């Protein structure tokens, strides 16, 4: 039975603009960005750094898990900051105020810290959570922007995030308050990272699948070609007899070795083109690889970082597409290519 023809009547893109909308000018947009910048500057200029330091020190000294909670947009920020801490090898988790009152509060212990994000400090869901969390012996911290609020008065510590106003013309949509929450939380996270002396290797271990992790974890030996994948030849081999080897291994080169596998040089696609230009008549059939190879190629060791190999390929005077991999005795053990690095996600 044949397939039925597919016919979709897709809507055309709207032309013009609805009658109730105004054209957005570049000046209007620029003024909004400047206004937001001013609101953020107000935050930085009025933040009580003694509160910020006490907050950071409390998280640093925590013996348990650092829980974050919030509702709505503040909840999104709280979750994000918690995830940032986890990525920095710090025990943290997001606690939904609703789910906490239906069993998840069992995750809390007296060794933990619970950080509650709320612009107003009057969020009902957080206020209902407070007595239950206190009964578990958790240390309670509120992060708010309205002075003398119920949440701050009920917690063990409060951090006031100075808010001039929301960028929203009605001063309602939480677009500036959430921005300063994010800036504050992420800055504290990096302060904790430094205080805990987190190394690049520890950070990479928590990001194994991303480009950041790969650049810090992968070594040359993890991504190089080896053994039967290597396009090898001897310096006495005729160039014309090595064309299949040059093209079949997908490296764009020949690795010239001696009987003990010591690297003597490299012969590339570019060397072949230059050879064809220089040689004339039957002379091309008599040329040997050793006559035209590069005797001083760039090389790298197997334990070097893969990202270092990429940097070495791209370095002056001209970029290259591969690096022979040799050991400390100049014995060839592999080849790393730019294509292989890109395929590995570096």
Short mmCIF file of the C-alpha atoms (twelve columns), coordinates in Angstrom:
data_MODEL
# 
_entry.id   MODEL 
# 
loop_
_atom_site.group_PDB 
_atom_site.id 
_atom_site.type_symbol 
_atom_site.label_atom_id 
_atom_site.label_alt_id 
_atom_site.label_comp_id 
_atom_site.label_asym_id 
_atom_site.label_seq_id 
_atom_site.Cartn_x 
_atom_site.Cartn_y 
_atom_site.Cartn_z 
_atom_site.pdbx_PDB_model_num 
ATOM 1   C CA . UNK A 1   0.000  0.000  0.000   1 
ATOM 2   C CA . UNK A 2   1.537  3.292  -1.082  1 
ATOM 3   C CA . UNK A 3   2.026  6.172  1.270   1 
ATOM 4   C CA . UNK A 4   -0.497 8.974  1.160   1 
ATOM 5   C CA . UNK A 5   0.708  12.366 -0.067  1 
ATOM 6   C CA . UNK A 6   1.451  14.682 2.818   1 
ATOM 7   C CA . UNK A 7   -0.248 18.037 2.554   1 
ATOM 8   C CA . UNK A 8   0.048  20.525 5.381   1 
ATOM 9   C CA . UNK A 9   -1.552 23.930 5.293   1 
ATOM 10  C CA . UNK A 10  0.939  25.760 7.426   1 
ATOM 11  C CA . UNK A 11  0.079  29.298 8.535   1 
ATOM 12  C CA . UNK A 12  2.008  32.054 6.820   1 
ATOM 13  C CA . UNK A 13  4.264  34.201 8.982   1 
ATOM 14  C CA . UNK A 14  2.418  37.279 10.216  1 
ATOM 15  C CA . UNK A 15  3.000  40.416 8.228   1 
ATOM 16  C CA . UNK A 16  3.122  43.805 9.828   1 
ATOM 17  C CA . UNK A 17  2.106  44.048 13.471  1 
ATOM 18  C CA . UNK A 18  -1.099 43.899 15.484  1 
ATOM 19  C CA . UNK A 19  -2.749 47.315 15.659  1 
ATOM 20  C CA . UNK A 20  -2.276 47.653 19.437  1 
ATOM 21  C CA . UNK A 21  1.536  47.258 19.302  1 
ATOM 22  C CA . UNK A 22  4.041  50.060 18.913  1 
ATOM 23  C CA . UNK A 23  7.296  49.860 16.993  1 
ATOM 24  C CA . UNK A 24  10.250 49.106 19.268  1 
ATOM 25  C CA . UNK A 25  13.032 51.609 18.705  1 
ATOM 26  C CA . UNK A 26  16.718 51.055 19.336  1 
ATOM 27  C CA . UNK A 27  16.683 53.968 21.771  1 
ATOM 28  C CA . UNK A 28  13.904 52.420 23.829  1 
ATOM 29  C CA . UNK A 29  15.746 49.109 24.104  1 
ATOM 30  C CA . UNK A 30  19.032 50.833 24.945  1 
ATOM 31  C CA . UNK A 31  17.349 52.831 27.694  1 
ATOM 32  C CA . UNK A 32  15.937 49.642 29.205  1 
ATOM 33  C CA . UNK A 33  19.367 48.044 29.329  1 
ATOM 34  C CA . UNK A 34  20.803 51.195 30.913  1 
ATOM 35  C CA . UNK A 35  17.994 51.237 33.483  1 
ATOM 36  C CA . UNK A 36  18.642 47.610 34.374  1 
ATOM 37  C CA . UNK A 37  22.335 48.386 34.713  1 
ATOM 38  C CA . UNK A 38  21.503 51.212 37.115  1 
ATOM 39  C CA . UNK A 39  19.265 48.926 39.170  1 
ATOM 40  C CA . UNK A 40  22.042 46.348 39.383  1 
ATOM 41  C CA . UNK A 41  24.530 49.036 40.383  1 
ATOM 42  C CA . UNK A 42  22.161 50.023 43.179  1 
ATOM 43  C CA . UNK A 43  22.322 46.451 44.429  1 
ATOM 44  C CA . UNK A 44  26.122 46.351 44.403  1 
ATOM 45  C CA . UNK A 45  26.458 49.754 46.040  1 
ATOM 46  C CA . UNK A 46  24.046 48.967 48.890  1 
ATOM 47  C CA . UNK A 47  24.686 45.287 49.615  1 
ATOM 48  C CA . UNK A 48  25.748 44.666 53.217  1 
ATOM 49  C CA . UNK A 49  28.941 42.690 52.664  1 
ATOM 50  C CA . UNK A 50  29.089 41.668 56.317  1 
ATOM 51  C CA . UNK A 51  25.809 39.804 55.744  1 
ATOM 52  C CA . UNK A 52  27.164 38.291 52.531  1 
ATOM 53  C CA . UNK A 53  30.314 37.142 54.332  1 
ATOM 54  C CA . UNK A 54  28.358 35.592 57.212  1 
ATOM 55  C CA . UNK A 55  26.120 33.798 54.736  1 
ATOM 56  C CA . UNK A 56  29.068 32.461 52.748  1 
ATOM 57  C CA . UNK A 57  30.929 31.370 55.877  1 
ATOM 58  C CA . UNK A 58  27.839 29.557 57.164  1 
ATOM 59  C CA . UNK A 59  27.542 27.576 53.928  1 
ATOM 60  C CA . UNK A 60  31.268 26.843 53.980  1 
ATOM 61  C CA . UNK A 61  31.073 25.493 57.537  1 
ATOM 62  C CA . UNK A 62  27.992 23.356 56.859  1 
ATOM 63  C CA . UNK A 63  28.509 19.727 57.882  1 
ATOM 64  C CA . UNK A 64  25.475 18.516 55.988  1 
ATOM 65  C CA . UNK A 65  23.593 19.339 52.810  1 
ATOM 66  C CA . UNK A 66  22.841 22.890 51.741  1 
ATOM 67  C CA . UNK A 67  19.195 22.937 50.688  1 
ATOM 68  C CA . UNK A 68  17.640 25.764 48.664  1 
ATOM 69  C CA . UNK A 69  13.961 26.536 48.324  1 
ATOM 70  C CA . UNK A 70  11.720 29.116 46.733  1 
ATOM 71  C CA . UNK A 71  8.481  29.576 44.847  1 
ATOM 72  C CA . UNK A 72  7.922  30.814 41.309  1 
ATOM 73  C CA . UNK A 73  10.807 32.739 39.730  1 
ATOM 74  C CA . UNK A 74  12.705 32.735 43.033  1 
ATOM 75  C CA . UNK A 75  12.316 28.965 43.025  1 
ATOM 76  C CA . UNK A 76  13.957 28.745 39.608  1 
ATOM 77  C CA . UNK A 77  16.886 30.801 40.892  1 
ATOM 78  C CA . UNK A 78  17.178 28.684 44.040  1 
ATOM 79  C CA . UNK A 79  17.236 25.494 41.978  1 
ATOM 80  C CA . UNK A 80  19.882 26.906 39.640  1 
ATOM 81  C CA . UNK A 81  22.178 27.991 42.493  1 
ATOM 82  C CA . UNK A 82  21.834 24.560 44.083  1 
ATOM 83  C CA . UNK A 83  22.810 22.913 40.808  1 
ATOM 84  C CA . UNK A 84  25.819 25.218 40.532  1 
ATOM 85  C CA . UNK A 85  27.009 24.136 43.991  1 
ATOM 86  C CA . UNK A 86  26.587 20.479 43.080  1 
ATOM 87  C CA . UNK A 87  28.715 21.024 39.974  1 
ATOM 88  C CA . UNK A 88  31.386 22.490 42.279  1 
ATOM 89  C CA . UNK A 89  31.455 19.305 44.373  1 
ATOM 90  C CA . UNK A 90  29.380 20.803 47.205  1 
ATOM 91  C CA . UNK A 91  26.511 18.790 48.655  1 
ATOM 92  C CA . UNK A 92  23.345 20.650 47.781  1 
ATOM 93  C CA . UNK A 93  19.762 20.046 46.723  1 
ATOM 94  C CA . UNK A 94  16.566 21.908 45.873  1 
ATOM 95  C CA . UNK A 95  13.636 21.371 48.217  1 
ATOM 96  C CA . UNK A 96  10.194 22.075 46.794  1 
ATOM 97  C CA . UNK A 97  8.083  23.786 49.490  1 
ATOM 98  C CA . UNK A 98  4.997  21.866 48.383  1 
ATOM 99  C CA . UNK A 99  6.673  18.460 48.175  1 
ATOM 100 C CA . UNK A 100 8.433  19.090 51.480  1 
ATOM 101 C CA . UNK A 101 5.072  19.171 53.253  1 
ATOM 102 C CA . UNK A 102 4.148  15.870 51.626  1 
ATOM 103 C CA . UNK A 103 7.133  13.783 52.667  1 
ATOM 104 C CA . UNK A 104 10.259 15.329 51.171  1 
ATOM 105 C CA . UNK A 105 11.053 17.148 54.413  1 
ATOM 106 C CA . UNK A 106 12.369 13.802 55.575  1 
ATOM 107 C CA . UNK A 107 15.565 14.603 53.700  1 
ATOM 108 C CA . UNK A 108 16.418 17.341 56.223  1 
ATOM 109 C CA . UNK A 109 18.636 16.792 59.265  1 
ATOM 110 C CA . UNK A 110 20.091 18.947 62.022  1 
ATOM 111 C CA . UNK A 111 23.404 19.137 60.141  1 
ATOM 112 C CA . UNK A 112 21.796 20.838 57.135  1 
ATOM 113 C CA . UNK A 113 21.249 24.435 56.081  1 
ATOM 114 C CA . UNK A 114 18.051 25.556 54.361  1 
ATOM 115 C CA . UNK A 115 18.239 28.745 52.276  1 
ATOM 116 C CA . UNK A 116 14.897 30.305 51.387  1 
ATOM 117 C CA . UNK A 117 14.733 32.746 48.453  1 
ATOM 118 C CA . UNK A 118 11.825 35.191 48.406  1 
ATOM 119 C CA . UNK A 119 11.673 38.768 47.167  1 
ATOM 120 C CA . UNK A 120 8.896  39.797 49.566  1 
ATOM 121 C CA . UNK A 121 9.618  37.462 52.447  1 
ATOM 122 C CA . UNK A 122 5.896  36.802 52.733  1 
ATOM 123 C CA . UNK A 123 5.584  33.748 50.479  1 
ATOM 124 C CA . UNK A 124 2.928  31.578 52.132  1 
ATOM 125 C CA . UNK A 125 4.399  28.261 51.013  1 
ATOM 126 C CA . UNK A 126 7.752  29.105 52.621  1 
ATOM 127 C CA . UNK A 127 6.136  30.385 55.817  1 
ATOM 128 C CA . UNK A 128 4.223  27.088 56.131  1 
ATOM 129 C CA . UNK A 129 7.472  25.183 55.616  1 
ATOM 130 C CA . UNK A 130 9.386  27.064 58.330  1 
ATOM 131 C CA . UNK A 131 8.039  25.438 61.525  1 
ATOM 132 C CA . UNK A 132 8.347  21.973 60.017  1 
ATOM 133 C CA . UNK A 133 11.945 22.600 58.954  1 
ATOM 134 C CA . UNK A 134 12.810 24.081 62.342  1 
ATOM 135 C CA . UNK A 135 11.443 20.969 64.018  1 
ATOM 136 C CA . UNK A 136 14.069 18.996 62.071  1 
ATOM 137 C CA . UNK A 137 16.823 21.167 63.596  1 
ATOM 138 C CA . UNK A 138 17.831 22.767 60.284  1 
ATOM 139 C CA . UNK A 139 19.655 26.104 60.269  1 
ATOM 140 C CA . UNK A 140 17.342 28.533 58.448  1 
ATOM 141 C CA . UNK A 141 18.486 31.403 56.233  1 
ATOM 142 C CA . UNK A 142 16.232 33.770 54.301  1 
ATOM 143 C CA . UNK A 143 17.362 35.806 51.305  1 
ATOM 144 C CA . UNK A 144 14.874 38.628 50.736  1 
ATOM 145 C CA . UNK A 145 14.584 42.144 49.328  1 
ATOM 146 C CA . UNK A 146 11.811 43.674 51.462  1 
ATOM 147 C CA . UNK A 147 12.812 44.979 54.883  1 
ATOM 148 C CA . UNK A 148 11.313 43.648 58.118  1 
ATOM 149 C CA . UNK A 149 9.431  40.734 56.544  1 
ATOM 150 C CA . UNK A 150 7.902  37.675 58.183  1 
ATOM 151 C CA . UNK A 151 10.340 35.185 56.662  1 
ATOM 152 C CA . UNK A 152 13.412 37.113 57.810  1 
ATOM 153 C CA . UNK A 153 12.010 37.504 61.329  1 
ATOM 154 C CA . UNK A 154 11.432 33.754 61.621  1 
ATOM 155 C CA . UNK A 155 14.841 32.564 60.327  1 
ATOM 156 C CA . UNK A 156 18.189 32.235 62.072  1 
ATOM 157 C CA . UNK A 157 19.850 34.525 59.520  1 
ATOM 158 C CA . UNK A 158 18.664 36.921 56.853  1 
ATOM 159 C CA . UNK A 159 20.499 38.386 53.878  1 
ATOM 160 C CA . UNK A 160 18.955 41.537 52.488  1 
ATOM 161 C CA . UNK A 161 19.386 41.986 48.736  1 
ATOM 162 C CA . UNK A 162 18.866 45.732 48.063  1 
ATOM 163 C CA . UNK A 163 16.307 46.260 45.296  1 
ATOM 164 C CA . UNK A 164 15.739 49.737 43.907  1 
ATOM 165 C CA . UNK A 165 12.774 48.619 41.778  1 
ATOM 166 C CA . UNK A 166 11.872 46.131 39.092  1 
ATOM 167 C CA . UNK A 167 12.640 47.070 35.504  1 
ATOM 168 C CA . UNK A 168 8.999  46.343 34.742  1 
ATOM 169 C CA . UNK A 169 7.145  49.669 34.187  1 
ATOM 170 C CA . UNK A 170 4.557  48.550 36.763  1 
ATOM 171 C CA . UNK A 171 7.318  47.519 39.203  1 
ATOM 172 C CA . UNK A 172 5.717  44.083 39.343  1 
ATOM 173 C CA . UNK A 173 7.369  41.503 37.035  1 
ATOM 174 C CA . UNK A 174 10.341 40.030 38.944  1 
ATOM 175 C CA . UNK A 175 13.063 40.724 36.392  1 
ATOM 176 C CA . UNK A 176 15.508 42.776 38.471  1 
ATOM 177 C CA . UNK A 177 14.942 40.993 41.777  1 
ATOM 178 C CA . UNK A 178 15.666 37.602 40.219  1 
ATOM 179 C CA . UNK A 179 18.740 39.023 38.466  1 
ATOM 180 C CA . UNK A 180 20.288 40.147 41.755  1 
ATOM 181 C CA . UNK A 181 19.342 36.843 43.390  1 
ATOM 182 C CA . UNK A 182 21.217 35.014 40.642  1 
ATOM 183 C CA . UNK A 183 24.226 37.337 40.815  1 
ATOM 184 C CA . UNK A 184 24.383 36.981 44.584  1 
ATOM 185 C CA . UNK A 185 24.018 33.195 44.606  1 
ATOM 186 C CA . UNK A 186 26.499 32.541 41.818  1 
ATOM 187 C CA . UNK A 187 29.088 34.894 43.334  1 
ATOM 188 C CA . UNK A 188 28.807 33.099 46.664  1 
ATOM 189 C CA . UNK A 189 29.167 29.782 44.831  1 
ATOM 190 C CA . UNK A 190 32.489 30.887 43.320  1 
ATOM 191 C CA . UNK A 191 33.629 32.151 46.723  1 
ATOM 192 C CA . UNK A 192 32.926 28.673 48.133  1 
ATOM 193 C CA . UNK A 193 34.755 27.119 45.197  1 
ATOM 194 C CA . UNK A 194 37.857 29.149 46.025  1 
ATOM 195 C CA . UNK A 195 37.654 28.545 49.773  1 
ATOM 196 C CA . UNK A 196 37.427 24.787 49.211  1 
ATOM 197 C CA . UNK A 197 40.434 24.854 46.826  1 
ATOM 198 C CA . UNK A 198 38.551 23.033 44.093  1 
ATOM 199 C CA . UNK A 199 40.968 21.898 41.387  1 
ATOM 200 C CA . UNK A 200 40.380 21.809 37.655  1 
ATOM 201 C CA . UNK A 201 40.512 18.031 37.793  1 
ATOM 202 C CA . UNK A 202 37.791 17.885 40.463  1 
ATOM 203 C CA . UNK A 203 35.649 20.301 38.480  1 
ATOM 204 C CA . UNK A 204 36.130 18.287 35.296  1 
ATOM 205 C CA . UNK A 205 35.152 15.080 37.075  1 
ATOM 206 C CA . UNK A 206 31.687 16.575 37.561  1 
ATOM 207 C CA . UNK A 207 31.393 17.580 33.876  1 
ATOM 208 C CA . UNK A 208 32.577 14.474 31.990  1 
ATOM 209 C CA . UNK A 209 30.206 14.817 29.032  1 
ATOM 210 C CA . UNK A 210 30.576 18.527 28.359  1 
ATOM 211 C CA . UNK A 211 33.271 20.330 26.453  1 
ATOM 212 C CA . UNK A 212 34.630 21.770 29.706  1 
ATOM 213 C CA . UNK A 213 35.086 18.346 31.233  1 
ATOM 214 C CA . UNK A 214 36.510 16.806 28.108  1 
ATOM 215 C CA . UNK A 215 39.097 19.564 27.788  1 
ATOM 216 C CA . UNK A 216 40.224 18.923 31.351  1 
ATOM 217 C CA . UNK A 217 39.971 15.117 31.394  1 
ATOM 218 C CA . UNK A 218 40.875 13.791 27.951  1 
ATOM 219 C CA . UNK A 219 44.526 13.136 27.286  1 
ATOM 220 C CA . UNK A 220 46.160 12.590 23.920  1 
ATOM 221 C CA . UNK A 221 46.262 8.824  24.478  1 
ATOM 222 C CA . UNK A 222 42.477 8.796  24.951  1 
ATOM 223 C CA . UNK A 223 41.705 10.156 21.478  1 
ATOM 224 C CA . UNK A 224 44.724 9.235  19.334  1 
ATOM 225 C CA . UNK A 225 44.834 6.633  16.564  1 
ATOM 226 C CA . UNK A 226 47.225 3.765  17.134  1 
ATOM 227 C CA . UNK A 227 48.667 0.532  15.722  1 
ATOM 228 C CA . UNK A 228 46.883 -0.537 12.525  1 
ATOM 229 C CA . UNK A 229 45.279 2.902  12.139  1 
ATOM 230 C CA . UNK A 230 48.644 4.588  11.610  1 
ATOM 231 C CA . UNK A 231 49.749 5.575  8.073   1 
ATOM 232 C CA . UNK A 232 53.374 4.449  8.351   1 
ATOM 233 C CA . UNK A 233 56.166 3.991  5.838   1 
ATOM 234 C CA . UNK A 234 59.969 3.817  5.634   1 
ATOM 235 C CA . UNK A 235 62.151 6.625  4.325   1 
ATOM 236 C CA . UNK A 236 63.386 4.424  1.495   1 
ATOM 237 C CA . UNK A 237 59.886 3.719  0.162   1 
ATOM 238 C CA . UNK A 238 58.989 5.188  -3.220  1 
ATOM 239 C CA . UNK A 239 56.475 8.030  -2.930  1 
ATOM 240 C CA . UNK A 240 54.292 6.697  -5.758  1 
ATOM 241 C CA . UNK A 241 54.012 3.322  -4.016  1 
ATOM 242 C CA . UNK A 242 52.729 4.956  -0.809  1 
ATOM 243 C CA . UNK A 243 49.813 6.898  -2.282  1 
ATOM 244 C CA . UNK A 244 47.263 4.332  -1.110  1 
ATOM 245 C CA . UNK A 245 48.661 4.425  2.424   1 
ATOM 246 C CA . UNK A 246 48.642 8.223  2.334   1 
ATOM 247 C CA . UNK A 247 44.962 8.409  1.428   1 
ATOM 248 C CA . UNK A 248 43.451 5.290  3.017   1 
ATOM 249 C CA . UNK A 249 44.079 6.045  6.716   1 
ATOM 250 C CA . UNK A 250 42.310 9.409  6.675   1 
ATOM 251 C CA . UNK A 251 45.137 11.308 8.379   1 
ATOM 252 C CA . UNK A 252 46.396 13.312 5.424   1 
ATOM 253 C CA . UNK A 253 49.968 12.229 6.013   1 
ATOM 254 C CA . UNK A 254 52.533 9.450  6.201   1 
ATOM 255 C CA . UNK A 255 54.542 8.836  9.364   1 
ATOM 256 C CA . UNK A 256 58.104 7.967  8.393   1 
ATOM 257 C CA . UNK A 257 59.776 5.485  10.757  1 
ATOM 258 C CA . UNK A 258 62.840 3.274  10.985  1 
ATOM 259 C CA . UNK A 259 62.938 -0.431 11.829  1 
ATOM 260 C CA . UNK A 260 62.640 0.321  15.577  1 
ATOM 261 C CA . UNK A 261 59.612 2.539  15.030  1 
ATOM 262 C CA . UNK A 262 61.516 5.750  15.778  1 
ATOM 263 C CA . UNK A 263 59.867 8.713  14.100  1 
ATOM 264 C CA . UNK A 264 62.042 10.165 11.345  1 
ATOM 265 C CA . UNK A 265 59.589 12.626 9.823   1 
ATOM 266 C CA . UNK A 266 56.238 13.161 8.152   1 
ATOM 267 C CA . UNK A 267 55.059 13.365 4.554   1 
ATOM 268 C CA . UNK A 268 51.774 15.183 3.966   1 
ATOM 269 C CA . UNK A 269 49.278 15.820 1.174   1 
ATOM 270 C CA . UNK A 270 50.914 19.210 0.819   1 
ATOM 271 C CA . UNK A 271 54.356 17.614 0.441   1 
ATOM 272 C CA . UNK A 272 52.932 15.430 -2.315  1 
ATOM 273 C CA . UNK A 273 51.576 18.453 -4.207  1 
ATOM 274 C CA . UNK A 274 54.903 20.249 -3.927  1 
ATOM 275 C CA . UNK A 275 56.677 17.095 -5.129  1 
ATOM 276 C CA . UNK A 276 54.458 16.855 -8.208  1 
ATOM 277 C CA . UNK A 277 55.139 20.507 -9.024  1 
ATOM 278 C CA . UNK A 278 58.922 20.192 -8.699  1 
ATOM 279 C CA . UNK A 279 59.464 16.778 -10.264 1 
ATOM 280 C CA . UNK A 280 59.336 16.275 -14.018 1 
ATOM 281 C CA . UNK A 281 58.889 13.273 -16.278 1 
ATOM 282 C CA . UNK A 282 59.895 9.900  -14.905 1 
ATOM 283 C CA . UNK A 283 61.775 11.466 -11.981 1 
ATOM 284 C CA . UNK A 284 58.592 11.431 -9.887  1 
ATOM 285 C CA . UNK A 285 58.577 7.628  -9.957  1 
ATOM 286 C CA . UNK A 286 62.066 7.481  -8.471  1 
ATOM 287 C CA . UNK A 287 61.565 9.887  -5.580  1 
ATOM 288 C CA . UNK A 288 61.570 8.323  -2.120  1 
ATOM 289 C CA . UNK A 289 59.633 9.485  0.919   1 
ATOM 290 C CA . UNK A 290 62.848 10.338 2.719   1 
ATOM 291 C CA . UNK A 291 63.790 12.784 -0.036  1 
ATOM 292 C CA . UNK A 292 60.749 15.030 0.544   1 
ATOM 293 C CA . UNK A 293 59.564 14.426 4.121   1 
ATOM 294 C CA . UNK A 294 59.614 16.964 6.948   1 
ATOM 295 C CA . UNK A 295 62.381 15.911 9.324   1 
ATOM 296 C CA . UNK A 296 61.293 18.211 12.145  1 
ATOM 297 C CA . UNK A 297 57.529 17.785 12.565  1 
ATOM 298 C CA . UNK A 298 55.596 18.978 15.593  1 
ATOM 299 C CA . UNK A 299 55.025 16.104 17.999  1 
ATOM 300 C CA . UNK A 300 53.330 15.501 21.321  1 
ATOM 301 C CA . UNK A 301 53.441 12.951 24.138  1 
ATOM 302 C CA . UNK A 302 50.617 10.543 25.054  1 
ATOM 303 C CA . UNK A 303 50.067 12.016 28.528  1 
ATOM 304 C CA . UNK A 304 49.621 15.595 27.333  1 
ATOM 305 C CA . UNK A 305 46.095 16.998 27.551  1 
ATOM 306 C CA . UNK A 306 44.096 16.708 24.344  1 
ATOM 307 C CA . UNK A 307 43.302 20.433 24.438  1 
ATOM 308 C CA . UNK A 308 47.059 21.087 24.501  1 
ATOM 309 C CA . UNK A 309 47.355 19.094 21.274  1 
ATOM 310 C CA . UNK A 310 44.740 21.325 19.651  1 
ATOM 311 C CA . UNK A 311 46.585 24.443 20.783  1 
ATOM 312 C CA . UNK A 312 49.833 23.049 19.413  1 
ATOM 313 C CA . UNK A 313 48.201 22.317 16.049  1 
ATOM 314 C CA . UNK A 314 46.912 25.884 15.819  1 
ATOM 315 C CA . UNK A 315 50.133 27.580 16.910  1 
ATOM 316 C CA . UNK A 316 52.348 29.688 14.552  1 
ATOM 317 C CA . UNK A 317 53.911 29.789 12.075  1 
ATOM 318 C CA . UNK A 318 51.151 27.804 10.350  1 
ATOM 319 C CA . UNK A 319 48.431 25.444 11.586  1 
ATOM 320 C CA . UNK A 320 48.671 21.680 11.059  1 
ATOM 321 C CA . UNK A 321 46.005 18.974 10.959  1 
ATOM 322 C CA . UNK A 322 47.797 16.282 12.962  1 
ATOM 323 C CA . UNK A 323 50.517 15.551 15.504  1 
ATOM 324 C CA . UNK A 324 52.557 12.330 15.704  1 
ATOM 325 C CA . UNK A 325 52.461 10.934 19.238  1 
ATOM 326 C CA . UNK A 326 55.840 9.729  20.507  1 
ATOM 327 C CA . UNK A 327 57.245 8.469  23.799  1 
ATOM 328 C CA . UNK A 328 60.332 9.801  25.563  1 
ATOM 329 C CA . UNK A 329 62.571 7.729  23.269  1 
ATOM 330 C CA . UNK A 330 61.024 9.176  20.081  1 
ATOM 331 C CA . UNK A 331 59.209 5.899  19.377  1 
ATOM 332 C CA . UNK A 332 55.974 6.398  17.432  1 
ATOM 333 C CA . UNK A 333 52.923 5.216  19.360  1 
ATOM 334 C CA . UNK A 334 50.063 7.086  17.670  1 
ATOM 335 C CA . UNK A 335 48.733 10.102 15.837  1 
ATOM 336 C CA . UNK A 336 46.201 12.691 16.933  1 
ATOM 337 C CA . UNK A 337 44.239 14.612 14.309  1 
ATOM 338 C CA . UNK A 338 42.201 17.796 14.379  1 
ATOM 339 C CA . UNK A 339 39.237 15.852 13.030  1 
ATOM 340 C CA . UNK A 340 39.565 13.371 15.894  1 
ATOM 341 C CA . UNK A 341 39.623 16.158 18.469  1 
ATOM 342 C CA . UNK A 342 36.534 17.784 16.992  1 
ATOM 343 C CA . UNK A 343 34.747 14.426 16.837  1 
ATOM 344 C CA . UNK A 344 35.535 13.923 20.536  1 
ATOM 345 C CA . UNK A 345 33.762 17.195 21.297  1 
ATOM 346 C CA . UNK A 346 36.832 19.308 22.025  1 
# 
